[in-house]
Amino acid sequence: MSIALPHPPSLRGPLPRQVVRFAVVGASNTVLTFIAYILLSAVMPAVAAAVLGWAVGAANGYRLNRGWTFASAARGLGPAGRYLVVQGLAAGVSAGGVVVLGGSVPHAVAELVSLPVASALAFVLCRAWVFAA
């Protein structure tokens, strides 16, 4: 007689796989944004370099999330515009968290608390709205 033990959740299912891929894409966006910022800030003002660096990361995120994370056939300005809206909302949640929590904890701690909330919001909106089937 044998006892069947429950199997741990698999990363082969669509939702867990998408969460992991979304995190990998987010990490690659961060690296690309930082590298672009460093290179661009050597030849232009820091604010302009930051904006263009963010654009590089956002373009990478759109491309990889559309094709790899969510395997979406969505093309054109509609999904791209929705993606920019989601990125703006997530940035606002992150900045808002820093403002709200910044008076009671160090700003870095406030960002560490806000970032997972902003990332979770971005994931849900990308999955349900930007790249929905």
mmCIF file of C-alpha atoms in Angstrom:
data_model
loop_
_atom_site.group_PDB
_atom_site.id
_atom_site.type_symbol
_atom_site.label_atom_id
_atom_site.label_comp_id
_atom_site.label_asym_id
_atom_site.label_seq_id
_atom_site.Cartn_x
_atom_site.Cartn_y
_atom_site.Cartn_z
ATOM 1 C CA MET A 1 0.000 0.000 0.000
ATOM 2 C CA SER A 2 1.333 3.431 -0.897
ATOM 3 C CA ILE A 3 0.240 6.863 0.111
ATOM 4 C CA ALA A 4 -0.018 9.464 -2.615
ATOM 5 C CA LEU A 5 1.519 12.717 -1.559
ATOM 6 C CA PRO A 6 0.310 15.929 -3.153
ATOM 7 C CA HIS A 7 2.648 17.372 -5.719
ATOM 8 C CA PRO A 8 3.922 20.897 -5.224
ATOM 9 C CA PRO A 9 2.496 23.491 -7.602
ATOM 10 C CA SER A 10 4.155 23.250 -10.982
ATOM 11 C CA LEU A 11 5.812 26.068 -12.839
ATOM 12 C CA ARG A 12 4.412 24.499 -16.008
ATOM 13 C CA GLY A 13 0.961 25.983 -15.507
ATOM 14 C CA PRO A 14 0.194 29.241 -17.306
ATOM 15 C CA LEU A 15 -0.097 31.549 -14.278
ATOM 16 C CA PRO A 16 3.038 30.505 -12.347
ATOM 17 C CA ARG A 17 5.069 30.445 -15.567
ATOM 18 C CA GLN A 18 3.841 33.936 -16.464
ATOM 19 C CA VAL A 19 4.697 35.288 -13.011
ATOM 20 C CA VAL A 20 8.257 33.952 -13.255
ATOM 21 C CA ARG A 21 8.690 35.245 -16.792
ATOM 22 C CA PHE A 22 7.270 38.651 -15.831
ATOM 23 C CA ALA A 23 9.851 38.869 -13.042
ATOM 24 C CA VAL A 24 12.695 37.900 -15.403
ATOM 25 C CA VAL A 25 11.560 40.506 -17.930
ATOM 26 C CA GLY A 26 11.342 43.104 -15.148
ATOM 27 C CA ALA A 27 14.892 42.329 -14.056
ATOM 28 C CA SER A 28 16.148 42.625 -17.643
ATOM 29 C CA ASN A 29 14.305 45.959 -17.978
ATOM 30 C CA THR A 30 16.036 47.260 -14.877
ATOM 31 C CA VAL A 31 19.483 46.247 -16.153
ATOM 32 C CA LEU A 32 18.881 47.718 -19.618
ATOM 33 C CA THR A 33 17.461 50.941 -18.178
ATOM 34 C CA PHE A 34 20.483 51.351 -15.918
ATOM 35 C CA ILE A 35 23.016 50.600 -18.682
ATOM 36 C CA ALA A 36 21.257 52.978 -21.083
ATOM 37 C CA TYR A 37 21.191 55.662 -18.387
ATOM 38 C CA ILE A 38 24.918 55.296 -17.672
ATOM 39 C CA LEU A 39 25.825 55.462 -21.371
ATOM 40 C CA LEU A 40 23.443 58.297 -22.217
ATOM 41 C CA SER A 41 24.280 60.409 -19.166
ATOM 42 C CA ALA A 42 27.833 60.666 -20.491
ATOM 43 C CA VAL A 43 26.555 62.627 -23.510
ATOM 44 C CA MET A 44 23.389 64.409 -22.306
ATOM 45 C CA PRO A 45 21.760 65.826 -19.176
ATOM 46 C CA ALA A 46 20.887 63.261 -16.500
ATOM 47 C CA VAL A 47 17.134 63.889 -16.722
ATOM 48 C CA ALA A 48 17.084 63.273 -20.477
ATOM 49 C CA ALA A 49 19.231 60.171 -20.000
ATOM 50 C CA ALA A 50 16.815 58.895 -17.355
ATOM 51 C CA VAL A 51 13.799 59.366 -19.639
ATOM 52 C CA LEU A 52 15.491 57.696 -22.600
ATOM 53 C CA GLY A 53 16.866 54.920 -20.398
ATOM 54 C CA TRP A 54 13.365 54.230 -19.087
ATOM 55 C CA ALA A 55 12.096 54.139 -22.689
ATOM 56 C CA VAL A 56 14.694 51.481 -23.544
ATOM 57 C CA GLY A 57 13.577 49.340 -20.595
ATOM 58 C CA ALA A 58 9.878 49.862 -21.380
ATOM 59 C CA ALA A 59 10.347 48.896 -25.044
ATOM 60 C CA ASN A 60 12.198 45.760 -23.967
ATOM 61 C CA GLY A 61 9.440 44.949 -21.468
ATOM 62 C CA TYR A 62 6.684 45.384 -24.031
ATOM 63 C CA ARG A 63 8.411 43.196 -26.593
ATOM 64 C CA LEU A 64 9.364 40.396 -24.191
ATOM 65 C CA ASN A 65 6.104 40.405 -22.239
ATOM 66 C CA ARG A 66 4.036 40.366 -25.427
ATOM 67 C CA GLY A 67 5.996 37.568 -27.084
ATOM 68 C CA TRP A 68 7.413 35.492 -24.231
ATOM 69 C CA THR A 69 5.550 36.098 -20.969
ATOM 70 C CA PHE A 70 1.985 36.224 -22.301
ATOM 71 C CA ALA A 71 2.481 34.832 -25.846
ATOM 72 C CA SER A 72 0.050 37.442 -27.129
ATOM 73 C CA ALA A 73 -0.838 37.997 -30.748
ATOM 74 C CA ALA A 74 -1.773 41.587 -29.869
ATOM 75 C CA ARG A 75 -0.107 44.093 -32.177
ATOM 76 C CA GLY A 76 -0.342 47.762 -32.967
ATOM 77 C CA LEU A 77 -0.908 50.935 -31.043
ATOM 78 C CA GLY A 78 -3.746 49.591 -28.856
ATOM 79 C CA PRO A 79 -1.698 47.134 -26.789
ATOM 80 C CA ALA A 80 1.352 49.423 -26.824
ATOM 81 C CA GLY A 81 -0.744 52.335 -25.540
ATOM 82 C CA ARG A 82 -2.318 50.155 -22.845
ATOM 83 C CA TYR A 83 1.168 48.987 -21.838
ATOM 84 C CA LEU A 84 2.305 52.600 -21.421
ATOM 85 C CA VAL A 85 -0.773 53.348 -19.298
ATOM 86 C CA VAL A 86 0.020 50.361 -17.072
ATOM 87 C CA GLN A 87 3.650 51.427 -16.749
ATOM 88 C CA GLY A 88 2.519 54.921 -15.768
ATOM 89 C CA LEU A 89 0.100 53.552 -13.159
ATOM 90 C CA ALA A 90 2.770 51.287 -11.700
ATOM 91 C CA ALA A 91 5.232 54.178 -11.528
ATOM 92 C CA GLY A 92 2.561 56.254 -9.804
ATOM 93 C CA VAL A 93 1.880 53.520 -7.239
ATOM 94 C CA SER A 94 5.595 53.237 -6.543
ATOM 95 C CA ALA A 95 6.073 56.998 -6.207
ATOM 96 C CA GLY A 96 2.878 57.299 -4.162
ATOM 97 C CA GLY A 97 4.117 54.663 -1.762
ATOM 98 C CA VAL A 98 7.334 56.572 -1.269
ATOM 99 C CA VAL A 99 5.379 59.756 -0.571
ATOM 100 C CA VAL A 100 2.954 58.089 1.848
ATOM 101 C CA LEU A 101 5.504 55.962 3.684
ATOM 102 C CA GLY A 102 8.470 58.315 3.320
ATOM 103 C CA GLY A 103 7.570 60.319 6.390
ATOM 104 C CA SER A 104 7.699 57.321 8.704
ATOM 105 C CA VAL A 105 10.416 55.099 7.197
ATOM 106 C CA PRO A 106 13.537 55.732 5.104
ATOM 107 C CA HIS A 107 12.768 56.344 1.428
ATOM 108 C CA ALA A 108 14.593 53.176 0.353
ATOM 109 C CA VAL A 109 12.391 51.114 2.671
ATOM 110 C CA ALA A 110 9.294 52.861 1.328
ATOM 111 C CA GLU A 111 10.354 51.951 -2.213
ATOM 112 C CA LEU A 112 10.999 48.342 -1.195
ATOM 113 C CA VAL A 113 7.461 48.168 0.217
ATOM 114 C CA SER A 114 5.875 49.935 -2.770
ATOM 115 C CA LEU A 115 7.689 48.097 -5.542
ATOM 116 C CA PRO A 116 6.030 44.667 -5.066
ATOM 117 C CA VAL A 117 2.602 46.331 -4.994
ATOM 118 C CA ALA A 118 3.356 48.246 -8.196
ATOM 119 C CA SER A 119 4.765 45.120 -9.862
ATOM 120 C CA ALA A 120 1.750 43.003 -8.891
ATOM 121 C CA LEU A 121 -0.592 45.672 -10.265
ATOM 122 C CA ALA A 122 1.375 45.798 -13.525
ATOM 123 C CA PHE A 123 1.279 42.003 -13.847
ATOM 124 C CA VAL A 124 -2.483 41.780 -13.283
ATOM 125 C CA LEU A 125 -3.219 44.591 -15.729
ATOM 126 C CA CYS A 126 -0.837 43.246 -18.373
ATOM 127 C CA ARG A 127 -2.361 39.781 -18.113
ATOM 128 C CA ALA A 128 -6.001 40.879 -18.028
ATOM 129 C CA TRP A 129 -5.980 43.992 -20.211
ATOM 130 C CA VAL A 130 -2.824 44.708 -22.215
ATOM 131 C CA PHE A 131 -2.099 41.224 -23.558
ATOM 132 C CA ALA A 132 -5.455 39.491 -22.961
ATOM 133 C CA ALA A 133 -6.427 36.929 -25.567
#
